[in-house]
Amino acid sequence: MSKRIYIALLCAFIFIALPTARAFAQDRPSGALDFGIDYHRSTGGSNLLGVHARAMAVDRVPGTLVGRFAELYASIGVGLEGEFVQYAVGAKFGVGLGTDYLVVFLATGLMTDSYQSVKKKSKDDNVAPGIGVPLLLGIWIDPMPGLYVYLMAEPSWAFLGDRKTTPFVPFNWAWELRLRSGIGVDISKVHMRIDYTFHQVAPHSYHVISLGFGFSSKAMADLEKLPLKED
C-alpha cells in the first residue's frame, strides 16, 4: 500500500467516524486510567525497565450499535545496563461495532517513540525518534462488570524519522508493528491491568510486559454523576 493511499484512507476514516457518535454520550464504559511498570526484552538481548501512565477505554453510544475506543498513554524507561533510553507517547481514537459484551473497532491517531542508545557499543541497536500514525484494529470483550480482555493489531507508519518496514506479512507495509493482548479486572476499589505486547521496530523486536494499577472508567463515570453538595 502506497503512502498516499494510506493517508487518504485515514482521512476518509476520520471524516466518516467523527459524526457517528453523539457528543459526551456513554453507555457501559469499560477500561481504566492506570499507572504501572513495563519490562522490555529485545531479540538483541537488551533489557529495559520503565514506567507508564495510560488511559484506555471503550463505551457504547446509547440506542445504537456504535462502539467507541480511546487511548492516551506515555511511558519512559532505561536499559538495565544503562545503554538505552526508551520513551513513547500517543493518542488514539476510534469507532466500530458495539454490543452488550464486545466492541470491534478501528482507531487511529498520533504517536512518537524511540529506543535511543547512550553508549557507543549499542549504536547498532539504536531506534531513532519518529512521529507517526498508527492504524489499530481491536476487539474488546467485557463479559461482566469489572472484567475485560482485549486483542489488538497496530501497524504504524512514521512520516518523521528514518525507519525500516516490518518484515511481518500482512503488515510489511508498516514501519512498526504492535500485537497486544491483555486483561483488566476490578479488585475491590482498585483496578489492575496486565498485558503483553510484541513490538517490532527495526533493528529488533521487543517483548513487553506491562502491569498497571489505577481507577476503572466505570468508577470515574459514577463519580462524575454524583450531585454537587450545595452550601
PDB file of C-alpha atoms in Angstrom, residues 59-154:
ATOM      1  CA  ASP A  59     -18.035   2.660  25.536  1.00  0.00           C
ATOM      2  CA  ARG A  60     -21.254   2.428  23.503  1.00  0.00           C
ATOM      3  CA  VAL A  61     -23.431   5.205  22.122  1.00  0.00           C
ATOM      4  CA  PRO A  62     -26.851   4.735  23.800  1.00  0.00           C
ATOM      5  CA  GLY A  63     -29.561   3.415  21.496  1.00  0.00           C
ATOM      6  CA  THR A  64     -27.164   2.456  18.707  1.00  0.00           C
ATOM      7  CA  LEU A  65     -24.708  -0.277  17.713  1.00  0.00           C
ATOM      8  CA  VAL A  66     -21.837   2.224  17.710  1.00  0.00           C
ATOM      9  CA  GLY A  67     -18.901   1.411  19.968  1.00  0.00           C
ATOM     10  CA  ARG A  68     -16.022   3.792  20.649  1.00  0.00           C
ATOM     11  CA  PHE A  69     -12.421   3.415  21.746  1.00  0.00           C
ATOM     12  CA  ALA A  70      -9.898   5.902  23.145  1.00  0.00           C
ATOM     13  CA  GLU A  71      -6.347   5.604  24.453  1.00  0.00           C
ATOM     14  CA  LEU A  72      -3.877   8.165  25.802  1.00  0.00           C
ATOM     15  CA  TYR A  73      -0.511   6.981  27.065  1.00  0.00           C
ATOM     16  CA  ALA A  74       3.031   7.972  27.969  1.00  0.00           C
ATOM     17  CA  SER A  75       5.951   5.801  29.048  1.00  0.00           C
ATOM     18  CA  ILE A  76       9.650   6.162  29.766  1.00  0.00           C
ATOM     19  CA  GLY A  77      12.312   3.606  30.613  1.00  0.00           C
ATOM     20  CA  VAL A  78      16.030   2.888  30.806  1.00  0.00           C
ATOM     21  CA  GLY A  79      18.135  -0.132  29.940  1.00  0.00           C
ATOM     22  CA  LEU A  80      19.198  -2.247  32.898  1.00  0.00           C
ATOM     23  CA  GLU A  81      22.787  -1.976  31.654  1.00  0.00           C
ATOM     24  CA  GLY A  82      22.408   1.770  31.111  1.00  0.00           C
ATOM     25  CA  GLU A  83      22.732   1.535  27.327  1.00  0.00           C
ATOM     26  CA  PHE A  84      19.269   2.725  26.222  1.00  0.00           C
ATOM     27  CA  VAL A  85      16.611   5.308  26.984  1.00  0.00           C
ATOM     28  CA  GLN A  86      13.103   4.407  25.848  1.00  0.00           C
ATOM     29  CA  TYR A  87      10.027   6.596  25.566  1.00  0.00           C
ATOM     30  CA  ALA A  88       6.627   6.558  23.894  1.00  0.00           C
ATOM     31  CA  VAL A  89       3.706   8.993  23.787  1.00  0.00           C
ATOM     32  CA  GLY A  90       0.498   8.627  21.839  1.00  0.00           C
ATOM     33  CA  ALA A  91      -3.228   9.164  21.451  1.00  0.00           C
ATOM     34  CA  LYS A  92      -5.718   7.058  19.510  1.00  0.00           C
ATOM     35  CA  PHE A  93      -9.460   7.354  18.951  1.00  0.00           C
ATOM     36  CA  GLY A  94     -11.752   5.008  17.053  1.00  0.00           C
ATOM     37  CA  VAL A  95     -15.246   3.718  16.378  1.00  0.00           C
ATOM     38  CA  GLY A  96     -16.764   0.398  15.428  1.00  0.00           C
ATOM     39  CA  LEU A  97     -19.496  -2.085  16.225  1.00  0.00           C
ATOM     40  CA  GLY A  98     -20.592  -2.202  19.861  1.00  0.00           C
ATOM     41  CA  THR A  99     -22.837  -4.756  21.580  1.00  0.00           C
ATOM     42  CA  ASP A 100     -23.566  -5.510  25.236  1.00  0.00           C
ATOM     43  CA  TYR A 101     -20.492  -7.700  25.546  1.00  0.00           C
ATOM     44  CA  LEU A 102     -17.926  -6.603  22.957  1.00  0.00           C
ATOM     45  CA  VAL A 103     -16.684  -3.746  20.799  1.00  0.00           C
ATOM     46  CA  VAL A 104     -14.868  -4.301  17.496  1.00  0.00           C
ATOM     47  CA  PHE A 105     -13.186  -1.080  16.406  1.00  0.00           C
ATOM     48  CA  LEU A 106     -10.748   0.672  14.117  1.00  0.00           C
ATOM     49  CA  ALA A 107      -8.717   3.527  15.592  1.00  0.00           C
ATOM     50  CA  THR A 108      -6.027   5.975  14.578  1.00  0.00           C
ATOM     51  CA  GLY A 109      -4.176   8.972  15.976  1.00  0.00           C
ATOM     52  CA  LEU A 110      -0.608  10.160  16.500  1.00  0.00           C
ATOM     53  CA  MET A 111       2.363   8.592  18.262  1.00  0.00           C
ATOM     54  CA  THR A 112       6.077   9.022  18.825  1.00  0.00           C
ATOM     55  CA  ASP A 113       8.570   6.578  20.298  1.00  0.00           C
ATOM     56  CA  SER A 114      12.258   5.703  20.457  1.00  0.00           C
ATOM     57  CA  TYR A 115      14.858   3.292  21.799  1.00  0.00           C
ATOM     58  CA  GLN A 116      17.850   5.633  21.857  1.00  0.00           C
ATOM     59  CA  SER A 117      21.332   4.344  22.607  1.00  0.00           C
ATOM     60  CA  VAL A 118      23.512   6.253  25.058  1.00  0.00           C
ATOM     61  CA  LYS A 119      26.655   4.131  24.637  1.00  0.00           C
ATOM     62  CA  LYS A 120      28.800   3.737  21.525  1.00  0.00           C
ATOM     63  CA  LYS A 121      28.704  -0.060  21.668  1.00  0.00           C
ATOM     64  CA  SER A 122      24.895  -0.034  21.406  1.00  0.00           C
ATOM     65  CA  LYS A 123      24.665   2.335  18.403  1.00  0.00           C
ATOM     66  CA  ASP A 124      23.776  -0.543  16.078  1.00  0.00           C
ATOM     67  CA  ASP A 125      20.627  -1.187  18.133  1.00  0.00           C
ATOM     68  CA  ASN A 126      19.506   2.432  18.123  1.00  0.00           C
ATOM     69  CA  VAL A 127      15.912   3.295  17.119  1.00  0.00           C
ATOM     70  CA  ALA A 128      15.823   6.999  16.346  1.00  0.00           C
ATOM     71  CA  PRO A 129      12.801   9.106  17.354  1.00  0.00           C
ATOM     72  CA  GLY A 130       9.912   9.037  14.927  1.00  0.00           C
ATOM     73  CA  ILE A 131       6.467  10.618  14.701  1.00  0.00           C
ATOM     74  CA  GLY A 132       3.818   8.539  13.025  1.00  0.00           C
ATOM     75  CA  VAL A 133       0.254   7.426  12.524  1.00  0.00           C
ATOM     76  CA  PRO A 134      -1.000   4.102  13.928  1.00  0.00           C
ATOM     77  CA  LEU A 135      -3.865   2.125  12.436  1.00  0.00           C
ATOM     78  CA  LEU A 136      -5.265  -0.070  15.190  1.00  0.00           C
ATOM     79  CA  LEU A 137      -7.730  -2.932  14.734  1.00  0.00           C
ATOM     80  CA  GLY A 138      -9.039  -4.309  18.004  1.00  0.00           C
ATOM     81  CA  ILE A 139     -11.648  -6.392  19.766  1.00  0.00           C
ATOM     82  CA  TRP A 140     -12.631  -5.619  23.364  1.00  0.00           C
ATOM     83  CA  ILE A 141     -14.686  -8.156  25.309  1.00  0.00           C
ATOM     84  CA  ASP A 142     -16.293  -7.332  28.668  1.00  0.00           C
ATOM     85  CA  PRO A 143     -18.467 -10.293  29.691  1.00  0.00           C
ATOM     86  CA  MET A 144     -19.266  -8.839  33.129  1.00  0.00           C
ATOM     87  CA  PRO A 145     -18.771  -5.582  35.069  1.00  0.00           C
ATOM     88  CA  GLY A 146     -15.227  -5.195  36.322  1.00  0.00           C
ATOM     89  CA  LEU A 147     -13.639  -7.586  33.800  1.00  0.00           C
ATOM     90  CA  TYR A 148     -12.442  -7.149  30.226  1.00  0.00           C
ATOM     91  CA  VAL A 149      -9.990  -8.686  27.771  1.00  0.00           C
ATOM     92  CA  TYR A 150      -8.664  -7.284  24.505  1.00  0.00           C
ATOM     93  CA  LEU A 151      -6.721  -8.237  21.380  1.00  0.00           C
ATOM     94  CA  MET A 152      -5.177  -5.562  19.139  1.00  0.00           C
ATOM     95  CA  ALA A 153      -3.064  -5.361  15.990  1.00  0.00           C
ATOM     96  CA  GLU A 154      -1.420  -1.970  15.475  1.00  0.00           C
TER      97      GLU A 154
END
